[in-house]
Amino acid sequence: MRSRAIREGSVGLLTLLGLSLFGMVAFWVQGLRLDNTGYQIRVEFPDASGMQPGTPVRYRGVKVGRVLDIKPTSNQVEVRLEITSSTLVIPRDVMIRSSQSGLLSENFVDIIPNQALSEEMKDENPLSSDCPETIICNDVLLSGESGVSLERLIASMVEFSELYTSPELFKNLNQAAERTALAADEVSKLSTKMTELVAVARTELGSVSNSVDQGIGSFSTELNSISATLQDSTNQVTRATIESANSVQRAANEVSTISNEVQILIASNRSTLANTLKNIEQITGELSVTAASISPLLNQIEQGSLLTNLEVLSSNAAEASENLLDLSKAVNDPQTLILLQQTLDSARTTLQNVEKITSDVDDLIGDPKVRQNLREIINGLGNILAYSDQLEQQTKLAKTLAPLSEVLEDTEAIALERDLSKLEEKPFPDKPKIVRQTQ
């Protein structure tokens, strides 16, 4: 009986031990803990991406919890995450991503913070009722995103293979290569033409700049003469101010007008005339205290040719500036550039034709027989010209002698008629008789 009780007791203990072991295994498989001091988070994902209850949750690459439950909804998937330690404080500004890694496609959920947590927030409790909004509290709802997965990788590879094997892709690549080659040829031609055009434009602009420099030099010479004349006038005015004391305001106004005109004239030209402007300002300051006796001198100046020269010079400067503006506009005009390019093209064509003609002439004249024939032709033409001069002289002489020959013929005819008439008037003598002697 005692051994039987021991056996039955041992069987009962083994049964209890097996049941307890089975319960512990079940708890371990389900991830249940007796000291459950963590907190939970609800996260909405676009899809589950292979997640299931028990999938590990990582924070900064370290496992801190697991997936408790997955609840599909109409538009998204709500996943409940458990953080095992309530002392782990996570900032609210985080990126939650479901990903897969390894050849076996191990799923996990990564919690990646976007900013560091301050020292004050580290002591907060996610389970407290007054949990701040700067950290992740218990049962808070957040949004997540799907990360890298094997399914997406396979789909991307399939799309890439379909795109790579598409004949339209090769056709487009061939067309792009051909267009690139044509574009490169056109760019090279355009660069060559632009180089030639820039060279021609540089030459033209060099001549224009030379002419402009010459005009500015002549203009500066005129301004120097004007400044010398103004200096002489200031000396005269200074001497006159000592002797005069009336009409100060009127003279000052007139001289200030002259100074303003001179300033406008100088401002439209080179900046090297600053000294002249300073002298004119000094003159206007000195003329502000002139006397009444300055009016005769001003009348003399007005009657002189100074103002006329200033007006002519200002008009010439205005015309020169307008011409420079027109020239700059003409140079910057796209039509002018096109005309220059066309002119260069026509000049290039003309030069090519001239080269062809010269090559043909060289081929023709380079033959010694042709040269000898040309020499003979030239010599023959020279002889013909010499004979033509002699023929012209003989023709002139024949024209001169023609009347004389007619007079001589008339004179000979008259003399012959006279001789015949004389012969007819004279009797013929008897013929002598011939006696034959006989032996």
Tab-separated table of C-alpha atoms in Angstrom:
chain	number	residue	atom	x	y	z
A	1	MET	CA	0.000	0.000	0.000
A	2	ARG	CA	2.785	2.357	0.837
A	3	SER	CA	4.580	1.797	-2.455
A	4	ARG	CA	1.335	2.297	-4.280
A	5	ALA	CA	0.780	5.635	-2.547
A	6	ILE	CA	4.293	6.684	-3.448
A	7	ARG	CA	3.720	5.744	-7.049
A	8	GLU	CA	0.439	7.603	-7.198
A	9	GLY	CA	1.969	10.630	-5.503
A	10	SER	CA	4.893	10.649	-7.907
A	11	VAL	CA	2.505	10.397	-10.842
A	12	GLY	CA	0.507	13.346	-9.489
A	13	LEU	CA	3.648	15.377	-8.967
A	14	LEU	CA	4.848	14.587	-12.469
A	15	THR	CA	1.447	15.574	-13.818
A	16	LEU	CA	1.518	18.885	-11.957
A	17	LEU	CA	5.099	19.434	-13.036
A	18	GLY	CA	4.162	18.759	-16.658
A	19	LEU	CA	1.174	21.073	-16.482
A	20	SER	CA	3.267	23.838	-14.935
A	21	LEU	CA	5.981	23.325	-17.539
A	22	PHE	CA	3.396	23.423	-20.299
A	23	GLY	CA	1.958	26.653	-18.870
A	24	MET	CA	5.399	28.224	-18.664
A	25	VAL	CA	6.100	27.248	-22.255
A	26	ALA	CA	2.754	28.702	-23.305
A	27	PHE	CA	3.519	31.910	-21.457
A	28	TRP	CA	6.953	32.061	-23.053
A	29	VAL	CA	5.580	31.423	-26.539
A	30	GLN	CA	2.940	34.109	-26.127
A	31	GLY	CA	5.508	36.462	-24.666
A	32	LEU	CA	3.539	36.972	-21.507
A	33	ARG	CA	5.338	38.256	-18.467
A	34	LEU	CA	4.312	38.230	-14.864
A	35	ASP	CA	6.055	41.496	-14.165
A	36	ASN	CA	4.302	43.361	-16.977
A	37	THR	CA	5.503	46.946	-16.380
A	38	GLY	CA	5.623	48.138	-20.009
A	39	TYR	CA	3.235	50.247	-22.095
A	40	GLN	CA	1.524	49.850	-25.451
A	41	ILE	CA	1.437	51.913	-28.665
A	42	ARG	CA	-1.026	51.838	-31.537
A	43	VAL	CA	0.470	52.396	-34.973
A	44	GLU	CA	-1.356	52.654	-38.322
A	45	PHE	CA	0.496	51.168	-41.324
A	46	PRO	CA	-0.543	51.117	-45.017
A	47	ASP	CA	-0.116	47.314	-44.998
A	48	ALA	CA	1.111	44.564	-42.692
A	49	SER	CA	4.194	43.740	-44.841
A	50	GLY	CA	4.611	40.286	-43.254
A	51	MET	CA	4.170	41.441	-39.634
A	52	GLN	CA	2.521	39.071	-37.177
A	53	PRO	CA	2.098	38.867	-33.406
A	54	GLY	CA	5.489	38.439	-31.792
A	55	THR	CA	7.419	40.437	-34.389
A	56	PRO	CA	10.222	42.262	-32.527
A	57	VAL	CA	10.171	46.030	-32.066
A	58	ARG	CA	13.532	47.815	-32.159
A	59	TYR	CA	14.500	51.246	-30.894
A	60	ARG	CA	17.850	52.573	-32.159
A	61	GLY	CA	18.615	49.019	-33.371
A	62	VAL	CA	17.919	47.330	-29.977
A	63	LYS	CA	14.924	45.093	-29.284
A	64	VAL	CA	12.627	46.850	-26.818
A	65	GLY	CA	9.292	45.121	-27.385
A	66	ARG	CA	7.094	43.095	-29.706
A	67	VAL	CA	3.912	43.193	-31.777
A	68	LEU	CA	0.856	42.217	-29.754
A	69	ASP	CA	-2.013	42.446	-32.174
A	70	ILE	CA	-2.734	43.290	-35.838
A	71	LYS	CA	-6.149	44.697	-36.663
A	72	PRO	CA	-6.994	45.379	-40.328
A	73	THR	CA	-9.297	48.318	-41.140
A	74	SER	CA	-10.848	49.640	-44.350
A	75	ASN	CA	-7.944	51.866	-45.345
A	76	GLN	CA	-5.047	50.875	-43.068
A	77	VAL	CA	-3.748	48.267	-40.645
A	78	GLU	CA	-3.680	49.071	-36.935
A	79	VAL	CA	-0.811	47.323	-35.136
A	80	ARG	CA	-0.504	47.309	-31.361
A	81	LEU	CA	3.083	47.428	-30.117
A	82	GLU	CA	4.304	46.685	-26.610
A	83	ILE	CA	7.335	48.380	-25.083
A	84	THR	CA	8.531	46.046	-22.325
A	85	SER	CA	10.121	48.698	-20.087
A	86	SER	CA	8.175	51.693	-18.808
A	87	THR	CA	11.431	53.466	-17.992
A	88	LEU	CA	12.260	53.740	-21.703
A	89	VAL	CA	11.071	57.227	-22.684
A	90	ILE	CA	10.736	57.735	-26.445
A	91	PRO	CA	10.192	61.182	-28.023
A	92	ARG	CA	6.923	61.766	-29.886
A	93	ASP	CA	8.728	62.940	-33.056
A	94	VAL	CA	9.729	59.505	-34.402
A	95	MET	CA	9.564	57.544	-37.644
A	96	ILE	CA	8.051	54.054	-37.252
A	97	ARG	CA	8.860	51.706	-40.137
A	98	SER	CA	8.159	48.035	-40.808
A	99	SER	CA	11.062	46.337	-42.605
A	100	GLN	CA	12.553	42.978	-43.504
A	101	SER	CA	16.181	41.868	-43.407
A	102	GLY	CA	18.238	38.792	-44.111
A	103	LEU	CA	17.777	36.004	-46.590
A	104	LEU	CA	14.903	34.597	-44.523
A	105	SER	CA	13.061	37.939	-44.592
A	106	GLU	CA	12.965	38.461	-40.849
A	107	ASN	CA	10.340	41.090	-40.042
A	108	PHE	CA	10.795	43.807	-37.448
A	109	VAL	CA	9.461	47.249	-36.586
A	110	ASP	CA	11.983	50.067	-36.234
A	111	ILE	CA	11.354	53.171	-34.111
A	112	ILE	CA	13.744	55.903	-35.311
A	113	PRO	CA	13.729	59.216	-33.377
A	114	ASN	CA	14.042	62.422	-35.397
A	115	GLN	CA	15.347	64.502	-32.496
A	116	ALA	CA	17.079	63.926	-29.177
A	117	LEU	CA	15.153	63.960	-25.914
A	118	SER	CA	15.947	66.680	-23.394
A	119	GLU	CA	17.220	65.851	-19.921
A	120	GLU	CA	13.950	66.986	-18.302
A	121	MET	CA	11.831	64.643	-20.434
A	122	LYS	CA	13.937	61.588	-19.551
A	123	ASP	CA	12.355	61.446	-16.077
A	124	GLU	CA	8.762	61.422	-17.364
A	125	ASN	CA	6.554	58.308	-16.994
A	126	PRO	CA	4.683	57.128	-20.134
A	127	LEU	CA	2.055	55.433	-17.897
A	128	SER	CA	1.152	58.548	-15.883
A	129	SER	CA	-2.102	60.395	-16.441
A	130	ASP	CA	-0.333	63.729	-17.041
A	131	CYS	CA	2.040	62.335	-19.665
A	132	PRO	CA	3.376	65.226	-21.812
A	133	GLU	CA	2.802	65.330	-25.556
A	134	THR	CA	6.512	65.505	-26.297
A	135	ILE	CA	6.958	61.785	-25.507
A	136	ILE	CA	5.156	58.586	-26.514
A	137	CYS	CA	2.528	57.805	-23.889
A	138	ASN	CA	0.567	54.651	-23.201
A	139	ASP	CA	-2.069	53.705	-25.821
A	140	VAL	CA	-1.156	56.639	-28.078
A	141	LEU	CA	-2.016	56.427	-31.804
A	142	LEU	CA	0.815	57.079	-34.254
A	143	SER	CA	1.314	56.657	-38.001
A	144	GLY	CA	3.926	54.400	-39.545
A	145	GLU	CA	5.229	53.541	-42.986
A	146	SER	CA	6.267	50.439	-44.849
A	147	GLY	CA	9.982	50.047	-45.356
A	148	VAL	CA	12.111	47.681	-47.389
A	149	SER	CA	10.569	44.275	-48.039
A	150	LEU	CA	11.351	41.268	-50.180
A	151	GLU	CA	8.040	41.543	-52.001
A	152	ARG	CA	8.746	45.123	-53.068
A	153	LEU	CA	12.266	44.178	-54.093
A	154	ILE	CA	10.960	41.352	-56.301
A	155	ALA	CA	8.296	43.640	-57.813
A	156	SER	CA	10.915	46.304	-58.534
A	157	MET	CA	13.201	43.730	-60.159
A	158	VAL	CA	10.335	42.490	-62.341
A	159	GLU	CA	9.490	46.042	-63.429
A	160	PHE	CA	13.149	46.749	-64.121
A	161	SER	CA	13.533	43.571	-66.182
A	162	GLU	CA	10.407	44.400	-68.183
A	163	LEU	CA	11.643	47.927	-68.776
A	164	TYR	CA	15.131	46.744	-69.687
A	165	THR	CA	13.855	44.157	-72.174
A	166	SER	CA	11.439	46.600	-73.782
A	167	PRO	CA	12.315	47.317	-77.458
A	168	GLU	CA	11.068	50.875	-77.061
A	169	LEU	CA	13.820	51.506	-74.521
A	170	PHE	CA	16.533	50.442	-76.976
A	171	LYS	CA	14.852	52.458	-79.703
A	172	ASN	CA	14.754	55.532	-77.498
A	173	LEU	CA	18.370	54.976	-76.471
A	174	ASN	CA	19.448	54.697	-80.116
A	175	GLN	CA	17.511	57.827	-81.013
A	176	ALA	CA	18.999	59.648	-78.046
A	177	ALA	CA	22.505	58.552	-79.069
A	178	GLU	CA	21.936	59.681	-82.665
A	179	ARG	CA	20.510	63.002	-81.528
A	180	THR	CA	23.402	63.441	-79.146
A	181	ALA	CA	25.870	62.833	-81.975
A	182	LEU	CA	24.022	65.286	-84.223
A	183	ALA	CA	23.862	67.800	-81.415
A	184	ALA	CA	27.594	67.397	-80.808
A	185	ASP	CA	28.290	67.980	-84.516
A	186	GLU	CA	26.036	71.024	-84.545
A	187	VAL	CA	27.666	72.330	-81.392
A	188	SER	CA	31.124	71.902	-82.908
A	189	LYS	CA	30.017	73.681	-86.090
A	190	LEU	CA	28.355	76.394	-84.057
A	191	SER	CA	31.454	76.829	-81.906
A	192	THR	CA	33.593	77.141	-85.047
A	193	LYS	CA	31.229	79.705	-86.542
A	194	MET	CA	31.034	81.574	-83.265
A	195	THR	CA	34.831	81.625	-83.061
A	196	GLU	CA	35.048	83.086	-86.552
A	197	LEU	CA	32.240	85.522	-85.799
A	198	VAL	CA	33.898	86.597	-82.557
A	199	ALA	CA	37.179	87.127	-84.392
A	200	VAL	CA	35.469	89.276	-87.026
A	201	ALA	CA	33.466	91.125	-84.400
A	202	ARG	CA	36.627	91.677	-82.398
A	203	THR	CA	38.298	93.157	-85.463
A	204	GLU	CA	35.304	95.367	-86.201
A	205	LEU	CA	34.982	96.439	-82.589
A	206	GLY	CA	38.706	97.140	-82.496
A	207	SER	CA	38.361	99.555	-85.410
A	208	VAL	CA	35.267	101.063	-83.806
A	209	SER	CA	37.067	101.454	-80.476
A	210	ASN	CA	39.989	103.106	-82.265
A	211	SER	CA	37.651	105.582	-83.923
A	212	VAL	CA	35.895	106.180	-80.604
A	213	ASP	CA	39.247	106.738	-78.885
A	214	GLN	CA	40.194	109.207	-81.594
A	215	GLY	CA	36.875	111.002	-81.151
A	216	ILE	CA	37.321	111.094	-77.390
A	217	GLY	CA	40.872	112.377	-77.802
A	218	SER	CA	39.730	115.197	-80.063
A	219	PHE	CA	36.865	115.903	-77.692
A	220	SER	CA	39.238	116.024	-74.703
A	221	THR	CA	41.460	118.414	-76.672
A	222	GLU	CA	38.473	120.664	-77.270
A	223	LEU	CA	37.572	120.475	-73.597
A	224	ASN	CA	41.130	121.367	-72.615
A	225	SER	CA	40.989	124.412	-74.853
A	226	ILE	CA	37.625	125.297	-73.347
A	227	SER	CA	39.022	124.910	-69.830
A	228	ALA	CA	41.951	127.159	-70.757
A	229	THR	CA	39.518	129.724	-72.124
A	230	LEU	CA	37.444	129.458	-68.971
A	231	GLN	CA	40.581	129.922	-66.873
A	232	ASP	CA	41.395	133.117	-68.748
A	233	SER	CA	37.825	134.271	-68.289
A	234	THR	CA	38.010	133.566	-64.562
A	235	ASN	CA	41.151	135.657	-64.300
A	236	GLN	CA	39.423	138.528	-66.055
A	237	VAL	CA	36.333	138.111	-63.897
A	238	THR	CA	38.474	138.039	-60.755
A	239	ARG	CA	40.092	141.331	-61.729
A	240	ALA	CA	36.694	142.780	-62.559
A	241	THR	CA	35.189	141.720	-59.224
A	242	ILE	CA	37.704	143.916	-57.415
A	243	GLU	CA	36.471	146.965	-59.343
A	244	SER	CA	32.717	146.260	-59.340
A	245	ALA	CA	30.088	146.054	-56.611
A	246	ASN	CA	26.646	145.936	-58.308
A	247	SER	CA	24.544	143.342	-60.211
A	248	VAL	CA	25.926	140.526	-58.081
A	249	GLN	CA	22.864	138.309	-58.110
A	250	ARG	CA	22.262	138.527	-61.851
A	251	ALA	CA	25.884	137.799	-62.691
A	252	ALA	CA	25.932	134.902	-60.256
A	253	ASN	CA	22.814	133.395	-61.856
A	254	GLU	CA	24.243	133.739	-65.373
A	255	VAL	CA	27.599	132.269	-64.406
A	256	SER	CA	25.902	129.409	-62.511
A	257	THR	CA	23.888	128.656	-65.678
A	258	ILE	CA	27.132	128.522	-67.669
A	259	SER	CA	28.689	126.261	-65.038
A	260	ASN	CA	25.664	123.922	-65.142
A	261	GLU	CA	25.929	123.651	-68.936
A	262	VAL	CA	29.635	122.903	-68.668
A	263	GLN	CA	28.938	120.272	-65.984
A	264	ILE	CA	26.334	118.564	-68.193
A	265	LEU	CA	28.766	118.621	-71.106
A	266	ILE	CA	31.575	117.121	-69.054
A	267	ALA	CA	29.355	114.527	-67.328
A	268	SER	CA	28.415	113.073	-70.719
A	269	ASN	CA	32.066	112.303	-71.382
A	270	ARG	CA	34.978	110.692	-69.633
A	271	SER	CA	35.462	110.813	-65.890
A	272	THR	CA	38.935	112.341	-66.263
A	273	LEU	CA	37.352	115.803	-66.417
A	274	ALA	CA	36.746	115.930	-62.665
A	275	ASN	CA	39.461	118.528	-62.246
A	276	THR	CA	37.731	120.818	-64.722
A	277	LEU	CA	34.494	120.483	-62.758
A	278	LYS	CA	36.317	121.427	-59.566
A	279	ASN	CA	37.764	124.501	-61.268
A	280	ILE	CA	34.327	125.478	-62.530
A	281	GLU	CA	32.876	125.098	-59.036
A	282	GLN	CA	35.623	127.363	-57.691
A	283	ILE	CA	34.832	129.847	-60.429
A	284	THR	CA	31.139	129.844	-59.536
A	285	GLY	CA	32.022	130.362	-55.864
A	286	GLU	CA	34.225	133.317	-56.701
A	287	LEU	CA	31.696	134.815	-59.097
A	288	SER	CA	28.985	134.764	-56.413
A	289	VAL	CA	30.530	137.991	-54.967
A	290	THR	CA	30.972	139.900	-58.234
A	291	ALA	CA	30.036	143.621	-58.582
A	292	ALA	CA	27.925	145.604	-61.000
A	293	SER	CA	30.828	146.329	-63.353
A	294	ILE	CA	30.915	142.656	-64.437
A	295	SER	CA	27.975	143.173	-66.798
A	296	PRO	CA	30.076	144.744	-69.641
A	297	LEU	CA	32.487	141.836	-69.443
A	298	LEU	CA	29.626	139.344	-69.524
A	299	ASN	CA	28.190	141.149	-72.536
A	300	GLN	CA	31.554	140.815	-74.255
A	301	ILE	CA	31.633	137.136	-73.421
A	302	GLU	CA	28.077	136.668	-74.696
A	303	GLN	CA	28.922	138.582	-77.893
A	304	GLY	CA	32.046	136.456	-78.386
A	305	SER	CA	32.268	133.004	-79.839
A	306	LEU	CA	32.612	131.130	-76.524
A	307	LEU	CA	28.942	130.292	-76.128
A	308	THR	CA	28.705	129.424	-79.812
A	309	ASN	CA	31.625	127.038	-79.453
A	310	LEU	CA	30.057	125.517	-76.365
A	311	GLU	CA	26.739	125.000	-78.145
A	312	VAL	CA	28.448	123.495	-81.192
A	313	LEU	CA	30.558	121.271	-78.956
A	314	SER	CA	27.536	120.114	-76.962
A	315	SER	CA	25.604	119.344	-80.144
A	316	ASN	CA	28.605	117.420	-81.504
A	317	ALA	CA	28.870	115.496	-78.228
A	318	ALA	CA	25.159	114.648	-78.342
A	319	GLU	CA	25.468	113.463	-81.951
A	320	ALA	CA	28.545	111.419	-81.046
A	321	SER	CA	26.730	109.804	-78.123
A	322	GLU	CA	23.705	109.045	-80.329
A	323	ASN	CA	25.997	107.551	-82.964
A	324	LEU	CA	27.698	105.427	-80.313
A	325	LEU	CA	24.317	104.261	-79.024
A	326	ASP	CA	23.169	103.420	-82.555
A	327	LEU	CA	26.425	101.591	-83.170
A	328	SER	CA	26.130	99.590	-79.942
A	329	LYS	CA	22.494	98.740	-80.740
A	330	ALA	CA	23.459	97.702	-84.261
A	331	VAL	CA	26.284	95.525	-82.933
A	332	ASN	CA	24.038	93.923	-80.300
A	333	ASP	CA	21.147	93.423	-82.747
A	334	PRO	CA	20.579	89.703	-83.496
A	335	GLN	CA	19.775	90.585	-87.117
A	336	THR	CA	23.176	92.268	-87.433
A	337	LEU	CA	24.823	89.161	-86.033
A	338	ILE	CA	22.858	87.038	-88.502
A	339	LEU	CA	23.912	89.350	-91.368
A	340	LEU	CA	27.521	89.141	-90.212
A	341	GLN	CA	27.245	85.363	-90.121
A	342	GLN	CA	25.706	85.341	-93.615
A	343	THR	CA	28.468	87.682	-94.827
A	344	LEU	CA	31.059	85.357	-93.371
A	345	ASP	CA	29.385	82.378	-95.040
A	346	SER	CA	29.309	84.164	-98.415
A	347	ALA	CA	32.925	85.262	-97.960
A	348	ARG	CA	33.871	81.692	-97.124
A	349	THR	CA	32.049	80.456	-100.237
A	350	THR	CA	33.765	83.132	-102.355
A	351	LEU	CA	37.164	82.167	-100.984
A	352	GLN	CA	36.466	78.518	-101.735
A	353	ASN	CA	35.489	79.441	-105.310
A	354	VAL	CA	38.633	81.581	-105.655
A	355	GLU	CA	40.714	78.679	-104.372
A	356	LYS	CA	39.091	76.389	-106.934
A	357	ILE	CA	39.726	78.944	-109.722
A	358	THR	CA	43.337	79.441	-108.656
A	359	SER	CA	43.853	75.687	-108.510
A	360	ASP	CA	42.370	75.357	-112.017
A	361	VAL	CA	44.556	78.212	-113.282
A	362	ASP	CA	47.596	76.628	-111.665
A	363	ASP	CA	46.758	73.317	-113.320
A	364	LEU	CA	46.342	75.115	-116.667
A	365	ILE	CA	49.430	77.332	-116.481
A	366	GLY	CA	51.596	74.718	-114.840
A	367	ASP	CA	51.931	72.844	-118.152
A	368	PRO	CA	55.144	73.975	-120.040
A	369	LYS	CA	53.465	73.494	-123.450
A	370	VAL	CA	50.617	75.770	-122.467
A	371	ARG	CA	53.083	78.401	-121.305
A	372	GLN	CA	55.006	78.184	-124.612
A	373	ASN	CA	51.762	78.520	-126.583
A	374	LEU	CA	50.747	81.526	-124.486
A	375	ARG	CA	54.136	83.139	-125.157
A	376	GLU	CA	53.756	82.556	-128.894
A	377	ILE	CA	50.220	83.945	-128.835
A	378	ILE	CA	51.390	87.025	-126.925
A	379	ASN	CA	54.304	87.550	-129.342
A	380	GLY	CA	51.970	87.122	-132.307
A	381	LEU	CA	49.555	89.649	-130.834
A	382	GLY	CA	52.492	92.045	-130.349
A	383	ASN	CA	53.536	91.651	-133.997
A	384	ILE	CA	49.952	92.125	-135.109
A	385	LEU	CA	49.743	95.313	-133.076
A	386	ALA	CA	53.049	96.528	-134.586
A	387	TYR	CA	51.837	95.718	-138.127
A	388	SER	CA	48.538	97.369	-137.381
A	389	ASP	CA	50.394	100.588	-136.529
A	390	GLN	CA	52.309	100.399	-139.848
A	391	LEU	CA	49.105	99.654	-141.738
A	392	GLU	CA	47.445	102.645	-140.140
A	393	GLN	CA	50.356	104.869	-141.238
A	394	GLN	CA	50.280	103.448	-144.782
A	395	THR	CA	46.517	103.907	-144.899
A	396	LYS	CA	46.878	107.525	-143.863
A	397	LEU	CA	49.635	108.011	-146.492
A	398	ALA	CA	47.485	106.340	-149.171
A	399	LYS	CA	44.573	108.585	-148.273
A	400	THR	CA	46.933	111.578	-148.584
A	401	LEU	CA	48.427	110.457	-151.926
A	402	ALA	CA	45.114	109.484	-153.521
A	403	PRO	CA	44.251	113.060	-154.644
A	404	LEU	CA	47.798	113.562	-156.003
A	405	SER	CA	47.582	110.396	-158.087
A	406	GLU	CA	44.290	111.571	-159.543
A	407	VAL	CA	45.870	114.958	-160.454
A	408	LEU	CA	48.859	113.231	-162.045
A	409	GLU	CA	46.601	110.952	-164.056
A	410	ASP	CA	44.631	113.971	-165.261
A	411	THR	CA	47.877	115.810	-166.156
A	412	GLU	CA	49.256	112.815	-168.060
A	413	ALA	CA	45.996	112.447	-169.943
A	414	ILE	CA	46.042	116.117	-170.941
A	415	ALA	CA	49.693	115.920	-172.020
A	416	LEU	CA	48.988	112.801	-174.067
A	417	GLU	CA	46.100	114.495	-175.814
A	418	ARG	CA	48.307	117.464	-176.654
A	419	ASP	CA	51.021	115.232	-178.098
A	420	LEU	CA	48.486	113.403	-180.215
A	421	SER	CA	47.084	116.639	-181.505
A	422	LYS	CA	50.546	117.847	-182.449
A	423	LEU	CA	51.308	114.652	-184.257
A	424	GLU	CA	48.146	114.939	-186.243
A	425	GLU	CA	49.011	118.471	-187.337
A	426	LYS	CA	52.577	117.612	-188.608
A	427	PRO	CA	52.942	115.757	-192.046
A	428	PHE	CA	54.632	112.479	-192.001
A	429	PRO	CA	57.976	112.376	-193.982
A	430	ASP	CA	58.421	110.154	-197.023
A	431	LYS	CA	59.639	106.824	-196.421
A	432	PRO	CA	63.116	106.174	-197.809
A	433	LYS	CA	63.302	103.971	-200.724
A	434	ILE	CA	65.301	100.895	-200.395
A	435	VAL	CA	67.307	99.939	-203.416
A	436	ARG	CA	68.443	96.484	-203.715
A	437	GLN	CA	71.734	96.052	-205.396
A	438	THR	CA	72.141	93.198	-207.691
A	439	GLN	CA	75.377	91.588	-208.122
